[in-house]
Amino acid sequence: MAQGEGSAEQAYRDFAVPEPVAKAGRAWLATPRDRRTVAEPRRSATVMLLREDPSGDARELEVFVLRRAGSMAFAAGMLAFPGGGVDARDAERSLPWAGPSAQEWSGRLGTDEEGARELVTAAAREVFEECGVLLAGPDAGEVVADLRDPVWRQERAALLDRSQSFAELLARHGLVLRTDLLSLRGRWITPESEPRRYDTFFFAARMPRGQRADDGSTEAEVASWRSPAQILEGQRAGRDVMLPPTQVMVEELAQVEDVTLDSWLGRPVEVRPVLPVPVEDGGAVAIRIPR
């Protein structure tokens, strides 16, 4: 089924999905309601790293994307942004913090203070683990610029094997998490038809000057900077596959001009959770979201 849009009266939008997602939806729809089991979604955070294309005169906006490894249990082979699930140690109150407080973030995220602390920390931790970008600095007005020392690879490895927490890493290097660099942009919950589910908060951040994003994550086959237009063209041509949340976020980025990036990042948006549902039409299964 090709992607379609409902009429204004219908107020929904349908998305074509990869066969594994369609298969789960098909099985879900074929199961009587009283026999369906729903997995509890795990809270997670993902970050859209943004920059202007340094090689072009037009200064086109680019976002850092990963193609998830084919061996991954969730969204294998699909384009995604750096991110992952909340870890229990993300709630550590000892984490050095600068910028909007956990209490302020709780209002934006619609969670309690501890949940906000976990999500903001998870967003920063995951983007460092997956592509080596550190949203932290020696104080509230600076961001660390030089991460070429091999010690930072070791720090990433220690986070991945859970031998240290993000709070311990920052404290040891005399750094504070710059929570003001993150901007909340969306919240999506995996359809109930999926056996593995996430309640994902989408953040955006400008790429820190002097740092470089890399493809050091074992969870990704390819990592690159691409414009939203290039990503959407790759999807239309069949080269790239995205889940609906990623596609919608990329479409929103396509409307942002580089001259308005900072104002866009600084503009608070009301974020409501989106829960897609599987629907069947003529034997084909799609995922539907409300407008």
CSV table of C-alpha atoms in Angstrom, one decimal:
chain,number,residue,atom,x,y,z
A,1,MET,CA,0.0,0.0,0.0
A,2,ALA,CA,1.4,3.4,-0.9
A,3,GLN,CA,1.3,6.0,1.8
A,4,GLY,CA,-2.0,7.9,1.8
A,5,GLU,CA,-3.7,10.6,3.6
A,6,GLY,CA,-7.2,10.7,4.9
A,7,SER,CA,-9.6,13.5,4.1
A,8,ALA,CA,-10.1,16.5,6.4
A,9,GLU,CA,-13.2,14.8,7.8
A,10,GLN,CA,-11.3,11.6,8.6
A,11,ALA,CA,-8.5,13.6,10.3
A,12,TYR,CA,-5.9,10.8,10.1
A,13,ARG,CA,-3.0,9.7,8.0
A,14,ASP,CA,-2.0,6.2,7.0
A,15,PHE,CA,1.6,5.1,6.5
A,16,ALA,CA,3.0,2.1,4.5
A,17,VAL,CA,5.2,0.1,6.8
A,18,PRO,CA,7.9,-2.6,6.4
A,19,GLU,CA,6.7,-6.2,6.2
A,20,PRO,CA,7.8,-7.1,9.8
A,21,VAL,CA,5.6,-4.3,11.1
A,22,ALA,CA,2.8,-5.2,8.8
A,23,LYS,CA,3.0,-8.8,9.8
A,24,ALA,CA,2.7,-7.9,13.5
A,25,GLY,CA,-0.3,-5.7,12.7
A,26,ARG,CA,-2.0,-8.3,10.6
A,27,ALA,CA,-1.6,-10.9,13.4
A,28,TRP,CA,-2.9,-8.3,15.9
A,29,LEU,CA,-6.0,-7.5,13.9
A,30,ALA,CA,-6.7,-11.2,13.4
A,31,THR,CA,-6.7,-11.8,17.2
A,32,PRO,CA,-9.9,-11.3,19.1
A,33,ARG,CA,-9.8,-8.2,21.3
A,34,ASP,CA,-10.1,-10.2,24.5
A,35,ARG,CA,-7.1,-12.3,23.6
A,36,ARG,CA,-4.7,-9.6,22.7
A,37,THR,CA,-1.7,-9.0,24.9
A,38,VAL,CA,-0.1,-5.6,25.1
A,39,ALA,CA,3.6,-5.1,26.1
A,40,GLU,CA,4.4,-2.3,28.5
A,41,PRO,CA,6.3,0.4,26.5
A,42,ARG,CA,9.8,1.2,27.8
A,43,ARG,CA,10.6,4.9,28.0
A,44,SER,CA,13.3,6.1,25.6
A,45,ALA,CA,14.8,9.2,24.2
A,46,THR,CA,16.2,10.0,20.7
A,47,VAL,CA,18.0,13.1,19.5
A,48,MET,CA,18.0,14.8,16.1
A,49,LEU,CA,21.4,16.4,15.8
A,50,LEU,CA,21.2,19.4,13.4
A,51,ARG,CA,23.7,21.5,11.5
A,52,GLU,CA,24.0,23.6,8.4
A,53,ASP,CA,25.8,21.9,5.5
A,54,PRO,CA,29.4,23.2,5.7
A,55,SER,CA,30.1,22.5,2.1
A,56,GLY,CA,27.2,24.3,0.4
A,57,ASP,CA,26.6,28.0,-0.3
A,58,ALA,CA,22.9,27.6,0.6
A,59,ARG,CA,23.8,26.4,4.1
A,60,GLU,CA,21.2,23.7,3.9
A,61,LEU,CA,20.0,22.1,7.1
A,62,GLU,CA,21.3,18.5,7.8
A,63,VAL,CA,20.4,15.9,10.4
A,64,PHE,CA,22.6,13.0,11.6
A,65,VAL,CA,21.0,9.7,10.8
A,66,LEU,CA,21.9,6.0,11.4
A,67,ARG,CA,20.9,2.9,9.5
A,68,ARG,CA,20.2,0.4,12.2
A,69,ALA,CA,22.1,-2.9,12.0
A,70,GLY,CA,20.1,-5.8,10.4
A,71,SER,CA,20.7,-7.8,13.6
A,72,MET,CA,18.8,-5.4,15.8
A,73,ALA,CA,15.7,-6.7,17.4
A,74,PHE,CA,13.8,-3.4,16.8
A,75,ALA,CA,13.7,-1.4,13.5
A,76,ALA,CA,16.4,-3.5,11.9
A,77,GLY,CA,17.8,-1.9,8.7
A,78,MET,CA,15.8,1.3,9.1
A,79,LEU,CA,17.0,4.9,9.3
A,80,ALA,CA,16.8,6.4,12.8
A,81,PHE,CA,18.2,9.1,15.0
A,82,PRO,CA,20.7,8.4,17.8
A,83,GLY,CA,18.8,7.2,20.9
A,84,GLY,CA,17.7,4.4,23.1
A,85,GLY,CA,16.0,3.3,26.3
A,86,VAL,CA,16.2,4.9,29.7
A,87,ASP,CA,18.7,3.3,32.1
A,88,ALA,CA,18.1,3.0,35.8
A,89,ARG,CA,21.2,5.1,36.5
A,90,ASP,CA,20.0,8.0,34.4
A,91,ALA,CA,18.0,9.2,37.4
A,92,GLU,CA,21.1,9.8,39.6
A,93,ARG,CA,20.8,13.2,41.3
A,94,SER,CA,24.5,13.6,41.5
A,95,LEU,CA,24.7,14.3,37.8
A,96,PRO,CA,26.2,17.8,37.2
A,97,TRP,CA,23.3,19.8,35.6
A,98,ALA,CA,23.1,23.2,34.0
A,99,GLY,CA,20.2,24.8,32.2
A,100,PRO,CA,16.5,24.2,32.7
A,101,SER,CA,16.0,22.1,35.9
A,102,ALA,CA,14.5,18.7,36.1
A,103,GLN,CA,11.4,20.3,37.5
A,104,GLU,CA,11.1,22.6,34.5
A,105,TRP,CA,11.6,19.7,32.2
A,106,SER,CA,8.9,17.7,34.0
A,107,GLY,CA,6.4,20.3,32.9
A,108,ARG,CA,7.6,20.1,29.2
A,109,LEU,CA,7.7,16.3,29.2
A,110,GLY,CA,4.5,15.7,31.1
A,111,THR,CA,6.3,13.5,33.6
A,112,ASP,CA,7.3,13.7,37.3
A,113,GLU,CA,10.6,15.2,38.2
A,114,GLU,CA,12.5,11.9,38.4
A,115,GLY,CA,11.1,10.8,35.0
A,116,ALA,CA,12.2,14.1,33.5
A,117,ARG,CA,15.7,13.7,34.9
A,118,GLU,CA,15.9,10.2,33.4
A,119,LEU,CA,14.7,11.2,30.0
A,120,VAL,CA,17.0,14.3,29.6
A,121,THR,CA,20.0,12.4,30.8
A,122,ALA,CA,19.2,9.4,28.6
A,123,ALA,CA,19.0,11.7,25.6
A,124,ALA,CA,22.5,13.1,26.2
A,125,ARG,CA,24.0,9.8,27.2
A,126,GLU,CA,22.7,8.0,24.1
A,127,VAL,CA,23.9,10.6,21.7
A,128,PHE,CA,27.3,10.4,23.2
A,129,GLU,CA,27.3,6.6,23.2
A,130,GLU,CA,26.1,6.3,19.6
A,131,CYS,CA,27.9,9.0,17.8
A,132,GLY,CA,30.4,10.6,20.2
A,133,VAL,CA,28.7,14.0,20.6
A,134,LEU,CA,28.8,15.3,24.1
A,135,LEU,CA,26.2,17.9,25.1
A,136,ALA,CA,28.2,19.1,28.1
A,137,GLY,CA,30.7,21.7,29.1
A,138,PRO,CA,32.8,23.0,31.9
A,139,ASP,CA,30.1,25.5,32.9
A,140,ALA,CA,26.6,26.7,31.8
A,141,GLY,CA,28.0,28.8,29.0
A,142,GLU,CA,30.5,26.5,27.3
A,143,VAL,CA,30.5,23.2,25.4
A,144,VAL,CA,33.5,20.9,25.3
A,145,ALA,CA,34.9,21.2,21.8
A,146,ASP,CA,37.8,18.7,21.5
A,147,LEU,CA,37.0,15.0,21.9
A,148,ARG,CA,39.8,13.6,19.9
A,149,ASP,CA,41.7,12.2,22.8
A,150,PRO,CA,41.4,8.3,22.9
A,151,VAL,CA,40.1,8.6,26.5
A,152,TRP,CA,36.7,9.6,25.1
A,153,ARG,CA,36.4,6.3,23.2
A,154,GLN,CA,37.1,4.5,26.5
A,155,GLU,CA,34.5,6.6,28.3
A,156,ARG,CA,31.9,5.6,25.6
A,157,ALA,CA,32.8,1.9,26.0
A,158,ALA,CA,32.4,2.2,29.8
A,159,LEU,CA,28.9,3.6,29.4
A,160,LEU,CA,28.0,0.9,27.0
A,161,ASP,CA,29.2,-1.9,29.3
A,162,ARG,CA,27.5,-0.2,32.2
A,163,SER,CA,30.7,0.0,34.2
A,164,GLN,CA,30.0,3.7,34.8
A,165,SER,CA,27.1,6.1,34.8
A,166,PHE,CA,26.8,9.3,32.8
A,167,ALA,CA,26.9,11.2,36.1
A,168,GLU,CA,30.2,9.6,37.0
A,169,LEU,CA,31.7,10.4,33.6
A,170,LEU,CA,30.8,14.1,33.7
A,171,ALA,CA,31.9,14.6,37.3
A,172,ARG,CA,35.3,13.0,36.7
A,173,HIS,CA,35.9,15.4,33.8
A,174,GLY,CA,34.5,18.5,35.6
A,175,LEU,CA,31.7,18.9,33.2
A,176,VAL,CA,28.0,19.8,33.5
A,177,LEU,CA,25.1,18.5,31.3
A,178,ARG,CA,23.9,21.4,29.2
A,179,THR,CA,20.1,20.7,29.3
A,180,ASP,CA,19.5,24.0,27.5
A,181,LEU,CA,20.9,22.5,24.3
A,182,LEU,CA,18.1,20.1,24.0
A,183,SER,CA,14.7,21.0,22.5
A,184,LEU,CA,11.6,18.7,22.9
A,185,ARG,CA,10.0,18.0,19.5
A,186,GLY,CA,7.7,15.0,19.8
A,187,ARG,CA,6.5,11.9,21.6
A,188,TRP,CA,5.6,8.6,20.0
A,189,ILE,CA,4.4,5.3,21.5
A,190,THR,CA,4.9,2.1,19.6
A,191,PRO,CA,1.7,0.5,18.4
A,192,GLU,CA,0.1,-2.0,20.7
A,193,SER,CA,0.5,-4.6,18.0
A,194,GLU,CA,4.3,-4.7,18.4
A,195,PRO,CA,5.9,-7.2,20.9
A,196,ARG,CA,8.6,-4.7,21.7
A,197,ARG,CA,7.3,-1.2,22.5
A,198,TYR,CA,8.8,2.2,23.4
A,199,ASP,CA,7.4,5.5,24.7
A,200,THR,CA,9.9,7.7,22.9
A,201,PHE,CA,10.5,11.4,23.4
A,202,PHE,CA,12.1,13.1,20.4
A,203,PHE,CA,14.6,15.9,21.2
A,204,ALA,CA,16.6,18.1,18.8
A,205,ALA,CA,20.0,19.8,19.3
A,206,ARG,CA,22.4,21.9,17.3
A,207,MET,CA,25.6,20.1,16.7
A,208,PRO,CA,28.2,21.5,19.1
A,209,ARG,CA,31.0,23.6,17.4
A,210,GLY,CA,34.3,21.7,17.2
A,211,GLN,CA,32.9,18.2,17.8
A,212,ARG,CA,32.4,15.5,15.2
A,213,ALA,CA,29.7,12.9,15.0
A,214,ASP,CA,30.9,9.5,14.0
A,215,ASP,CA,29.7,6.0,13.2
A,216,GLY,CA,31.3,4.3,16.2
A,217,SER,CA,28.0,2.6,17.3
A,218,THR,CA,27.8,-1.2,16.9
A,219,GLU,CA,24.1,-0.7,16.5
A,220,ALA,CA,24.4,1.1,13.2
A,221,GLU,CA,25.6,-0.1,9.7
A,222,VAL,CA,25.9,3.4,8.3
A,223,ALA,CA,25.9,6.9,9.8
A,224,SER,CA,25.9,10.2,7.9
A,225,TRP,CA,24.7,13.8,7.7
A,226,ARG,CA,21.9,14.2,5.2
A,227,SER,CA,19.4,16.9,4.4
A,228,PRO,CA,15.7,16.2,5.1
A,229,ALA,CA,15.0,16.4,1.4
A,230,GLN,CA,17.7,13.8,0.6
A,231,ILE,CA,16.2,11.4,3.3
A,232,LEU,CA,12.7,11.8,1.9
A,233,GLU,CA,13.9,11.3,-1.7
A,234,GLY,CA,15.8,8.1,-0.5
A,235,GLN,CA,12.6,6.8,1.0
A,236,ARG,CA,10.6,7.5,-2.2
A,237,ALA,CA,13.2,5.8,-4.3
A,238,GLY,CA,13.2,2.7,-2.0
A,239,ARG,CA,16.8,3.2,-0.8
A,240,ASP,CA,15.8,4.1,2.8
A,241,VAL,CA,13.1,2.8,5.1
A,242,MET,CA,11.7,4.7,8.1
A,243,LEU,CA,9.1,4.1,10.7
A,244,PRO,CA,6.3,6.7,10.8
A,245,PRO,CA,7.7,8.7,13.8
A,246,THR,CA,11.1,9.2,12.0
A,247,GLN,CA,9.3,10.1,8.7
A,248,VAL,CA,7.1,12.7,10.4
A,249,MET,CA,10.1,14.2,12.3
A,250,VAL,CA,12.1,14.5,9.0
A,251,GLU,CA,9.1,16.1,7.3
A,252,GLU,CA,9.0,18.7,10.1
A,253,LEU,CA,12.7,19.3,9.7
A,254,ALA,CA,12.2,19.9,5.9
A,255,GLN,CA,10.2,23.0,6.8
A,256,VAL,CA,13.0,24.5,8.9
A,257,GLU,CA,15.3,27.0,7.2
A,258,ASP,CA,18.8,27.3,8.5
A,259,VAL,CA,18.3,31.0,9.3
A,260,THR,CA,15.4,30.0,11.6
A,261,LEU,CA,17.1,27.0,13.2
A,262,ASP,CA,18.0,28.6,16.5
A,263,SER,CA,14.5,30.2,16.9
A,264,TRP,CA,12.9,26.9,16.0
A,265,LEU,CA,15.0,25.1,18.6
A,266,GLY,CA,14.2,27.7,21.2
A,267,ARG,CA,10.4,27.7,20.5
A,268,PRO,CA,8.5,25.6,23.0
A,269,VAL,CA,6.0,23.2,21.4
A,270,GLU,CA,3.1,21.4,23.0
A,271,VAL,CA,3.9,17.7,22.8
A,272,ARG,CA,1.2,15.1,23.0
A,273,PRO,CA,1.8,11.4,22.8
A,274,VAL,CA,1.0,9.8,19.5
A,275,LEU,CA,-0.1,6.2,19.5
A,276,PRO,CA,-0.4,4.7,16.0
A,277,VAL,CA,-2.7,1.8,15.3
A,278,PRO,CA,-2.6,-0.9,12.6
A,279,VAL,CA,-5.4,-0.8,10.0
A,280,GLU,CA,-6.1,-3.1,7.1
A,281,ASP,CA,-7.5,-2.1,3.7
A,282,GLY,CA,-7.9,-4.6,0.9
A,283,GLY,CA,-5.5,-7.1,2.5
A,284,ALA,CA,-2.7,-4.5,3.0
A,285,VAL,CA,-1.8,-3.4,6.5
A,286,ALA,CA,-0.8,0.2,7.3
A,287,ILE,CA,-0.2,2.2,10.4
A,288,ARG,CA,-2.6,5.1,11.1
A,289,ILE,CA,-2.0,8.2,13.2
A,290,PRO,CA,-4.4,11.0,14.1
A,291,ARG,CA,-3.7,14.4,12.7
